[in-house]
Structures are given as structure tokens and as C-alpha cells.
Amino acid sequence: MEVTVAWYLTLGAVLFTLGAVGLLVRRNPLVMFMCIELMLNAVNLTFVSLGDELGDLGGQLSVFFVLVVAAAEVVIGLGIIVAIMRRRSGATADDLSVLRG
Amino acid sequence: MDAAVFIVSAVIVLSGAFGVLLARNPIHAALFLVQSVFGVAVLFLLLEATFLAAVQVIVYAGAIVILFLFVIMLLGVDRAEDLDIEPIAGQRPLAIVIGAGILGTTLSALLVAVGGPTGAPTANAPLGDAGDNAQRLGEALFTDYVFAVELTALLLTVAVVGAVVLVRRLGGPLQPLPVVAVATEPRGADDDTVGEPDPDPDQEGDA
């Protein structure tokens, strides 16, 4: 049985969907962040498999930059979460609907 | 053989993703994320992207998830979350409907694209075999994509500076912003308008 690119794309789509549903359902901001990481992973998988299909290195190069952006995003996002949690511990995403200064 | 590896790692990836979705404890969610990320790294190896497989393990499992765990421990938010509470009525069914929509859209778009990918392979960055993967990536990054590499360096610098600014501990009670601090009103009156978020930074220890 040959593993075609369609298998990888299907897995990527399912993984992306799971991440998106988790982002919508969960209320803990940290877990929501992890779901974003799942979505980024799904996109990375799609990039690499399509690059493999086309015989192009561009897919892997894109994944490299996605990784860098993901690292920067996690640093900033966790900094924001730490800053929020210092103000009100145990805050969920629903508690943050009042965004006044 | 390839199919067996793919199926096993796909099961690992998807069960890890479900674990992140369903774990009550954030630490368990982080560990399930490691499982999912390792599965994706195995799939990268299967696609002969050896350098990215290594980077995936090092950056995601080694750095990002550790950062998550640090923040969970630091904030003490490792209490189990009651997943039965549904704060917005109809949120979960709506989320599942939206998820089904996303799945249908991406699947149809991606699988239609398999029939005829519209892109043409670039002339100067062909895909090598697994052996010289890292060399080819490095050559492409530091010749054709060197400007983008410089931009990512700038981005990382901005991220580091931003993180330091965000979590910096101000000395004493929180100061009003410098513009507000013009002596139009005394400091005490200004504090009263702050409202519910406790302006005293010394109380953050009782998480």
C-alpha cells in the first residue's frame, strides 16, 4: 500500500480541525494556546507533504519560518498570560471579556 | 512498511490531539501535545525532511512545551478544569458544526489540489534526498531567503524585548502611565478609579 500525499493532507486537515475545535471549546488560555500549536503543526505537515509532492524545497523552508513565528508567538502569548494571571489568578478566557485598563 | 509507519504515527498524532482537547488538567494537555508533536516529527522523517524532524523535536518538545510547563507551574493553574460547565449556551454544538465546516472545506480544497497542484517547482531549490537535506536547506536559507532570515532575527529580538517588557516587575505599587501622572490630581484619587483589578502587585503570590 503506497502512502500518497492525500493521506498526509487528510491527516493535516483533521489535525487542524481538532485544534480549531479545541480553541473554540476550551476556556483555559494555556490550553487554547496549545490548540493553536496543534493547528500550526497541521499546517507544517501540509507544507512538507506538498513540498515532497512537488519536489520542491520551498515547503520545508516555509515550515522553518513558521517555526520561528510560532516560537515568538508563544513567548509573547505566555508573557501576556503571565501578566493577566498576576492580576487575577485562575482567569479563564470568559473572565477576560472586560478589557478595561 | 511506509503505510504501517504512517498509520501508527497518525494514530499517535490524533490521539495526542484528542488528549489536548479533552484533558482536564493543563499539564496533561501539555504532555499530550508532546505526544502529538513527536508523531508529526516521525511523519517528517517519513517525508525525508530530516532536518525539520530534528528541529521539530528540539523546538516544540524541547522549548515550547517546556515553556508551557514552566508557566503552568509558575502560575499554579494546574487545577483540573470542570469541562461540564458550558458558559455560553450552545457553544459546543456550534463549535462542532464549525469544526465540521472547517474539515469539509480544507479537505475538499486540499484533495482537489492533489489532482493538479498549481505551483511549479522552483528552479534553484529542488528537493534533495534525505542525506543532504540540511545542507540544501542551509544553502537556500542563506542565499535566496537571506532577507527573510534577517527579518526573523528581527522578529525574535522584538519578541524577547516584548516579553521582558510584559512581565517586568515594577518597583512598588503600580504607577499610572506617565501621561496620566501629570499633577492634575493626587495619586490617591487616581488609584480609586482603577477599579476591580487589584493594583497591588504584592498579592500575586496567593494563586
mmCIF file of C-alpha atoms in Angstrom:
data_model
loop_
_atom_site.group_PDB
_atom_site.id
_atom_site.type_symbol
_atom_site.label_atom_id
_atom_site.label_comp_id
_atom_site.label_asym_id
_atom_site.label_seq_id
_atom_site.Cartn_x
_atom_site.Cartn_y
_atom_site.Cartn_z
ATOM 1 C CA MET A 1 0.000 0.000 0.000
ATOM 2 C CA GLU A 2 1.508 3.248 -1.135
ATOM 3 C CA VAL A 3 1.400 6.308 1.112
ATOM 4 C CA THR A 4 0.260 9.109 -1.167
ATOM 5 C CA VAL A 5 0.237 12.817 -0.438
ATOM 6 C CA ALA A 6 -3.529 12.647 0.042
ATOM 7 C CA TRP A 7 -3.013 10.684 3.257
ATOM 8 C CA TYR A 8 -0.838 13.411 4.704
ATOM 9 C CA LEU A 9 -3.236 16.140 3.603
ATOM 10 C CA THR A 10 -6.171 14.345 5.184
ATOM 11 C CA LEU A 11 -4.274 13.926 8.428
ATOM 12 C CA GLY A 12 -3.309 17.599 8.313
ATOM 13 C CA ALA A 13 -6.917 18.669 7.789
ATOM 14 C CA VAL A 14 -8.154 16.508 10.665
ATOM 15 C CA LEU A 15 -5.418 17.784 12.960
ATOM 16 C CA PHE A 16 -6.192 21.387 12.029
ATOM 17 C CA THR A 17 -9.869 20.811 12.737
ATOM 18 C CA LEU A 18 -9.138 19.300 16.124
ATOM 19 C CA GLY A 19 -7.030 22.318 17.000
ATOM 20 C CA ALA A 20 -9.724 24.738 15.841
ATOM 21 C CA VAL A 21 -12.468 22.949 17.791
ATOM 22 C CA GLY A 22 -10.274 22.919 20.872
ATOM 23 C CA LEU A 23 -9.651 26.637 20.515
ATOM 24 C CA LEU A 24 -13.400 27.206 20.405
ATOM 25 C CA VAL A 25 -14.329 24.839 23.215
ATOM 26 C CA ARG A 26 -11.651 25.157 25.883
ATOM 27 C CA ARG A 27 -11.634 28.066 28.323
ATOM 28 C CA ASN A 28 -8.189 27.828 29.867
ATOM 29 C CA PRO A 29 -5.973 30.272 27.917
ATOM 30 C CA LEU A 30 -2.979 27.944 28.165
ATOM 31 C CA VAL A 31 -4.874 25.032 26.633
ATOM 32 C CA MET A 32 -6.204 27.352 23.938
ATOM 33 C CA PHE A 33 -2.583 28.175 23.143
ATOM 34 C CA MET A 34 -1.737 24.500 22.863
ATOM 35 C CA CYS A 35 -4.580 24.101 20.389
ATOM 36 C CA ILE A 36 -3.039 26.865 18.289
ATOM 37 C CA GLU A 37 0.198 24.880 18.307
ATOM 38 C CA LEU A 38 -1.748 21.866 17.036
ATOM 39 C CA MET A 39 -3.096 23.940 14.158
ATOM 40 C CA LEU A 40 0.411 25.178 13.310
ATOM 41 C CA ASN A 41 1.639 21.591 13.312
ATOM 42 C CA ALA A 42 -1.097 20.589 10.906
ATOM 43 C CA VAL A 43 -0.094 23.378 8.534
ATOM 44 C CA ASN A 44 3.564 22.362 8.798
ATOM 45 C CA LEU A 45 2.662 18.813 7.874
ATOM 46 C CA THR A 46 0.741 20.067 4.857
ATOM 47 C CA PHE A 47 3.659 22.241 3.766
ATOM 48 C CA VAL A 48 6.169 19.407 3.946
ATOM 49 C CA SER A 49 3.961 16.863 2.213
ATOM 50 C CA LEU A 50 3.094 19.211 -0.650
ATOM 51 C CA GLY A 51 6.766 20.162 -0.984
ATOM 52 C CA ASP A 52 7.588 16.484 -1.201
ATOM 53 C CA GLU A 53 4.908 16.016 -3.835
ATOM 54 C CA LEU A 54 6.209 18.876 -5.975
ATOM 55 C CA GLY A 55 9.866 18.023 -5.444
ATOM 56 C CA ASP A 56 10.428 21.495 -4.072
ATOM 57 C CA LEU A 57 12.369 22.623 -1.050
ATOM 58 C CA GLY A 58 10.054 25.589 -0.567
ATOM 59 C CA GLY A 59 7.673 23.649 1.651
ATOM 60 C CA GLN A 60 10.388 22.874 4.154
ATOM 61 C CA LEU A 61 11.656 26.450 4.018
ATOM 62 C CA SER A 62 8.158 27.707 4.853
ATOM 63 C CA VAL A 63 7.998 25.337 7.803
ATOM 64 C CA PHE A 64 11.264 26.793 9.054
ATOM 65 C CA PHE A 65 9.775 30.275 9.147
ATOM 66 C CA VAL A 66 6.530 29.019 10.676
ATOM 67 C CA LEU A 67 8.582 27.517 13.485
ATOM 68 C CA VAL A 68 10.295 30.825 14.153
ATOM 69 C CA VAL A 69 7.000 32.710 14.199
ATOM 70 C CA ALA A 70 5.465 30.051 16.472
ATOM 71 C CA ALA A 71 8.318 30.413 18.942
ATOM 72 C CA ALA A 72 7.974 34.211 19.007
ATOM 73 C CA GLU A 73 4.204 33.911 19.352
ATOM 74 C CA VAL A 74 4.474 31.533 22.293
ATOM 75 C CA VAL A 75 6.902 33.826 24.076
ATOM 76 C CA ILE A 76 4.661 36.871 23.697
ATOM 77 C CA GLY A 77 1.451 34.970 24.388
ATOM 78 C CA LEU A 78 2.745 33.371 27.551
ATOM 79 C CA GLY A 79 4.065 36.751 28.669
ATOM 80 C CA ILE A 80 0.580 38.192 28.262
ATOM 81 C CA ILE A 81 -0.958 35.245 30.120
ATOM 82 C CA VAL A 82 1.502 35.661 32.993
ATOM 83 C CA ALA A 83 0.716 39.370 33.148
ATOM 84 C CA ILE A 84 -3.033 38.633 33.245
ATOM 85 C CA MET A 85 -2.735 35.861 35.816
ATOM 86 C CA ARG A 86 -0.819 38.165 38.116
ATOM 87 C CA ARG A 87 -3.789 40.485 38.180
ATOM 88 C CA ARG A 88 -6.474 37.850 38.575
ATOM 89 C CA SER A 89 -5.406 34.317 39.247
ATOM 90 C CA GLY A 90 -7.289 31.459 37.679
ATOM 91 C CA ALA A 91 -8.767 33.633 34.975
ATOM 92 C CA THR A 92 -10.403 31.853 32.085
ATOM 93 C CA ALA A 93 -10.954 33.341 28.679
ATOM 94 C CA ASP A 94 -14.514 34.256 29.697
ATOM 95 C CA ASP A 95 -13.306 36.329 32.637
ATOM 96 C CA LEU A 96 -11.280 38.481 30.290
ATOM 97 C CA SER A 97 -14.271 39.870 28.449
ATOM 98 C CA VAL A 98 -13.999 43.083 30.434
ATOM 99 C CA LEU A 99 -10.930 44.662 28.929
ATOM 100 C CA ARG A 100 -10.656 47.951 30.720
ATOM 101 C CA GLY A 101 -7.422 49.497 31.782
ATOM 102 C CA MET B 1 6.306 -0.514 5.572
ATOM 103 C CA ASP B 2 5.692 3.164 4.877
ATOM 104 C CA ALA B 3 1.980 2.658 5.301
ATOM 105 C CA ALA B 4 2.474 0.961 8.662
ATOM 106 C CA VAL B 5 4.700 3.795 9.900
ATOM 107 C CA PHE B 6 2.215 6.356 8.639
ATOM 108 C CA ILE B 7 -0.768 4.697 10.299
ATOM 109 C CA VAL B 8 0.983 4.240 13.630
ATOM 110 C CA SER B 9 2.223 7.818 13.737
ATOM 111 C CA ALA B 10 -1.136 9.160 12.544
ATOM 112 C CA VAL B 11 -2.801 7.357 15.442
ATOM 113 C CA ILE B 12 -0.211 8.852 17.802
ATOM 114 C CA VAL B 13 -0.753 12.353 16.397
ATOM 115 C CA LEU B 14 -4.533 12.201 16.514
ATOM 116 C CA SER B 15 -4.758 10.626 19.963
ATOM 117 C CA GLY B 16 -2.400 13.302 21.250
ATOM 118 C CA ALA B 17 -4.601 15.977 19.699
ATOM 119 C CA PHE B 18 -7.705 14.468 21.303
ATOM 120 C CA GLY B 19 -5.823 14.380 24.579
ATOM 121 C CA VAL B 20 -5.082 18.101 24.358
ATOM 122 C CA LEU B 21 -8.748 18.688 23.640
ATOM 123 C CA LEU B 22 -10.145 16.554 26.428
ATOM 124 C CA ALA B 23 -7.583 16.665 29.247
ATOM 125 C CA ARG B 24 -8.925 18.364 32.333
ATOM 126 C CA ASN B 25 -5.506 19.158 33.708
ATOM 127 C CA PRO B 26 -3.346 21.616 31.687
ATOM 128 C CA ILE B 27 -0.195 19.602 32.472
ATOM 129 C CA HIS B 28 -1.744 16.523 30.914
ATOM 130 C CA ALA B 29 -2.691 18.628 27.900
ATOM 131 C CA ALA B 30 0.930 19.770 27.557
ATOM 132 C CA LEU B 31 2.181 16.174 27.701
ATOM 133 C CA PHE B 32 -0.377 15.105 25.093
ATOM 134 C CA LEU B 33 0.914 17.968 22.947
ATOM 135 C CA VAL B 34 4.412 16.453 23.188
ATOM 136 C CA GLN B 35 2.994 13.137 22.000
ATOM 137 C CA SER B 36 1.316 14.786 19.027
ATOM 138 C CA VAL B 37 4.455 16.728 18.128
ATOM 139 C CA PHE B 38 6.593 13.592 18.217
ATOM 140 C CA GLY B 39 4.177 11.897 15.851
ATOM 141 C CA VAL B 40 4.477 14.795 13.425
ATOM 142 C CA ALA B 41 8.282 14.533 13.679
ATOM 143 C CA VAL B 42 8.089 10.870 12.661
ATOM 144 C CA LEU B 43 5.942 11.869 9.691
ATOM 145 C CA PHE B 44 8.588 14.446 8.735
ATOM 146 C CA LEU B 45 11.164 11.654 8.764
ATOM 147 C CA LEU B 46 8.891 9.600 6.551
ATOM 148 C CA LEU B 47 8.792 12.544 4.126
ATOM 149 C CA GLU B 48 12.624 12.707 4.237
ATOM 150 C CA ALA B 49 12.622 16.111 5.907
ATOM 151 C CA THR B 50 15.301 15.034 8.359
ATOM 152 C CA PHE B 51 16.402 18.479 9.477
ATOM 153 C CA LEU B 52 12.860 19.582 10.204
ATOM 154 C CA ALA B 53 12.172 16.399 12.147
ATOM 155 C CA ALA B 54 15.091 17.201 14.437
ATOM 156 C CA VAL B 55 14.080 20.849 14.718
ATOM 157 C CA GLN B 56 10.501 19.830 15.456
ATOM 158 C CA VAL B 57 11.593 17.744 18.416
ATOM 159 C CA ILE B 58 14.071 20.325 19.683
ATOM 160 C CA VAL B 59 11.901 23.428 19.286
ATOM 161 C CA TYR B 60 8.446 22.065 20.083
ATOM 162 C CA ALA B 61 9.102 19.320 22.597
ATOM 163 C CA GLY B 62 12.256 20.867 23.966
ATOM 164 C CA ALA B 63 11.422 24.544 24.097
ATOM 165 C CA ILE B 64 7.770 25.404 23.567
ATOM 166 C CA VAL B 65 6.183 22.700 25.707
ATOM 167 C CA ILE B 66 8.778 23.253 28.426
ATOM 168 C CA LEU B 67 7.821 26.928 28.348
ATOM 169 C CA PHE B 68 4.168 25.925 28.745
ATOM 170 C CA LEU B 69 5.019 23.690 31.679
ATOM 171 C CA PHE B 70 7.076 26.452 33.280
ATOM 172 C CA VAL B 71 4.166 28.872 33.043
ATOM 173 C CA ILE B 72 1.707 26.283 34.411
ATOM 174 C CA MET B 73 3.964 25.595 37.381
ATOM 175 C CA LEU B 74 4.764 29.272 37.894
ATOM 176 C CA LEU B 75 1.147 30.351 37.954
ATOM 177 C CA GLY B 76 -0.134 27.316 39.803
ATOM 178 C CA VAL B 77 -3.008 26.872 37.370
ATOM 179 C CA ASP B 78 -2.689 23.107 37.279
ATOM 180 C CA ARG B 79 -6.112 22.636 38.818
ATOM 181 C CA ALA B 80 -8.421 20.377 36.925
ATOM 182 C CA GLU B 81 -10.894 22.314 34.832
ATOM 183 C CA ASP B 82 -14.513 21.323 35.048
ATOM 184 C CA LEU B 83 -15.328 20.546 31.451
ATOM 185 C CA ASP B 84 -19.046 20.201 32.128
ATOM 186 C CA ILE B 85 -19.523 23.935 32.500
ATOM 187 C CA GLU B 86 -20.648 25.433 29.249
ATOM 188 C CA PRO B 87 -20.559 29.202 29.769
ATOM 189 C CA ILE B 88 -22.212 30.174 26.514
ATOM 190 C CA ALA B 89 -25.359 28.255 25.683
ATOM 191 C CA GLY B 90 -24.893 26.170 22.563
ATOM 192 C CA GLN B 91 -21.173 26.821 22.371
ATOM 193 C CA ARG B 92 -20.102 23.206 21.992
ATOM 194 C CA PRO B 93 -22.605 22.145 19.310
ATOM 195 C CA LEU B 94 -21.773 25.324 17.422
ATOM 196 C CA ALA B 95 -18.041 24.590 17.756
ATOM 197 C CA ILE B 96 -18.578 21.095 16.387
ATOM 198 C CA VAL B 97 -20.592 22.454 13.475
ATOM 199 C CA ILE B 98 -17.867 24.998 12.734
ATOM 200 C CA GLY B 99 -15.243 22.270 13.036
ATOM 201 C CA ALA B 100 -17.116 20.092 10.563
ATOM 202 C CA GLY B 101 -17.255 23.061 8.216
ATOM 203 C CA ILE B 102 -13.515 23.669 8.519
ATOM 204 C CA LEU B 103 -12.811 19.983 7.976
ATOM 205 C CA GLY B 104 -15.009 19.820 4.893
ATOM 206 C CA THR B 105 -13.562 22.973 3.395
ATOM 207 C CA THR B 106 -9.914 22.122 3.972
ATOM 208 C CA LEU B 107 -10.331 18.510 2.908
ATOM 209 C CA SER B 108 -12.049 19.389 -0.331
ATOM 210 C CA ALA B 109 -9.587 22.186 -1.088
ATOM 211 C CA LEU B 110 -6.530 20.076 -0.322
ATOM 212 C CA LEU B 111 -7.711 16.939 -2.054
ATOM 213 C CA VAL B 112 -8.787 18.812 -5.145
ATOM 214 C CA ALA B 113 -5.326 20.358 -5.190
ATOM 215 C CA VAL B 114 -3.771 16.898 -5.257
ATOM 216 C CA GLY B 115 -5.257 16.323 -8.689
ATOM 217 C CA GLY B 116 -3.196 19.106 -10.124
ATOM 218 C CA PRO B 117 -1.006 21.275 -7.905
ATOM 219 C CA THR B 118 -0.943 24.696 -9.445
ATOM 220 C CA GLY B 119 2.567 25.607 -8.357
ATOM 221 C CA ALA B 120 5.643 24.995 -10.432
ATOM 222 C CA PRO B 121 8.772 23.717 -8.695
ATOM 223 C CA THR B 122 11.362 26.418 -8.238
ATOM 224 C CA ALA B 123 14.409 26.111 -10.396
ATOM 225 C CA ASN B 124 17.002 26.820 -7.734
ATOM 226 C CA ALA B 125 15.648 24.897 -4.726
ATOM 227 C CA PRO B 126 14.996 21.314 -5.763
ATOM 228 C CA LEU B 127 14.276 18.746 -3.116
ATOM 229 C CA GLY B 128 17.270 16.545 -2.463
ATOM 230 C CA ASP B 129 17.280 13.198 -0.768
ATOM 231 C CA ALA B 130 17.355 12.767 2.988
ATOM 232 C CA GLY B 131 21.132 12.789 3.193
ATOM 233 C CA ASP B 132 21.820 16.360 2.117
ATOM 234 C CA ASN B 133 18.556 17.823 3.397
ATOM 235 C CA ALA B 134 20.158 20.076 5.990
ATOM 236 C CA GLN B 135 22.794 21.278 3.548
ATOM 237 C CA ARG B 136 20.239 22.178 0.900
ATOM 238 C CA LEU B 137 18.054 23.960 3.448
ATOM 239 C CA GLY B 138 21.003 25.971 4.714
ATOM 240 C CA GLU B 139 22.141 26.931 1.239
ATOM 241 C CA ALA B 140 18.652 28.065 0.254
ATOM 242 C CA LEU B 141 18.096 29.940 3.520
ATOM 243 C CA PHE B 142 21.328 31.900 3.340
ATOM 244 C CA THR B 143 21.232 32.702 -0.359
ATOM 245 C CA ASP B 144 17.726 33.119 -1.752
ATOM 246 C CA TYR B 145 15.940 33.653 1.557
ATOM 247 C CA VAL B 146 18.571 35.625 3.431
ATOM 248 C CA PHE B 147 16.350 38.691 3.726
ATOM 249 C CA ALA B 148 13.590 36.615 5.328
ATOM 250 C CA VAL B 149 16.140 35.116 7.719
ATOM 251 C CA GLU B 150 17.205 38.614 8.727
ATOM 252 C CA LEU B 151 13.563 39.521 9.294
ATOM 253 C CA THR B 152 13.045 36.514 11.556
ATOM 254 C CA ALA B 153 16.088 37.616 13.543
ATOM 255 C CA LEU B 154 14.419 40.991 13.976
ATOM 256 C CA LEU B 155 11.158 39.275 14.939
ATOM 257 C CA LEU B 156 12.856 37.197 17.607
ATOM 258 C CA THR B 157 14.560 40.284 19.010
ATOM 259 C CA VAL B 158 11.222 42.092 19.185
ATOM 260 C CA ALA B 159 9.675 39.047 20.886
ATOM 261 C CA VAL B 160 12.396 38.928 23.527
ATOM 262 C CA VAL B 161 12.152 42.646 24.243
ATOM 263 C CA GLY B 162 8.362 42.460 24.320
ATOM 264 C CA ALA B 163 8.347 39.532 26.732
ATOM 265 C CA VAL B 164 10.706 41.370 29.071
ATOM 266 C CA VAL B 165 8.547 44.497 28.954
ATOM 267 C CA LEU B 166 5.366 42.484 29.553
ATOM 268 C CA VAL B 167 6.447 40.610 32.650
ATOM 269 C CA ARG B 168 8.715 43.288 34.103
ATOM 270 C CA ARG B 169 8.146 43.806 37.780
ATOM 271 C CA LEU B 170 7.602 47.434 38.592
ATOM 272 C CA GLY B 171 9.053 48.636 41.858
ATOM 273 C CA GLY B 172 6.450 49.488 44.480
ATOM 274 C CA PRO B 173 2.760 49.840 43.696
ATOM 275 C CA LEU B 174 1.770 50.095 40.064
ATOM 276 C CA GLN B 175 2.442 53.531 38.693
ATOM 277 C CA PRO B 176 -0.037 55.260 36.447
ATOM 278 C CA LEU B 177 1.135 55.793 32.912
ATOM 279 C CA PRO B 178 3.478 58.776 32.593
ATOM 280 C CA VAL B 179 0.978 60.790 30.584
ATOM 281 C CA VAL B 180 -1.679 60.331 33.265
ATOM 282 C CA ALA B 181 0.782 61.143 36.014
ATOM 283 C CA VAL B 182 0.737 64.834 35.256
ATOM 284 C CA ALA B 183 -0.133 66.558 38.541
ATOM 285 C CA THR B 184 -3.758 67.241 37.706
ATOM 286 C CA GLU B 185 -4.926 65.093 40.601
ATOM 287 C CA PRO B 186 -3.239 63.482 43.576
ATOM 288 C CA ARG B 187 -2.034 59.912 43.365
ATOM 289 C CA GLY B 188 -4.588 58.572 45.844
ATOM 290 C CA ALA B 189 -7.584 59.801 43.900
ATOM 291 C CA ASP B 190 -6.176 58.216 40.780
ATOM 292 C CA ASP B 191 -5.966 54.808 42.435
ATOM 293 C CA ASP B 192 -9.667 54.756 43.215
ATOM 294 C CA THR B 193 -10.580 54.848 39.580
ATOM 295 C CA VAL B 194 -8.585 51.752 38.800
ATOM 296 C CA GLY B 195 -11.436 49.524 39.815
ATOM 297 C CA GLU B 196 -11.603 45.792 40.199
ATOM 298 C CA PRO B 197 -8.166 44.573 39.096
ATOM 299 C CA ASP B 198 -6.105 44.845 42.254
ATOM 300 C CA PRO B 199 -3.355 47.376 41.657
ATOM 301 C CA ASP B 200 -1.218 45.930 44.442
ATOM 302 C CA PRO B 201 1.398 43.668 42.847
ATOM 303 C CA ASP B 202 2.302 42.097 46.175
ATOM 304 C CA GLN B 203 -0.804 39.919 46.175
ATOM 305 C CA GLU B 204 0.113 37.825 43.215
ATOM 306 C CA GLY B 205 1.514 35.092 45.411
ATOM 307 C CA ASP B 206 -1.827 33.707 46.562
ATOM 308 C CA ALA B 207 -2.657 31.891 43.361
#
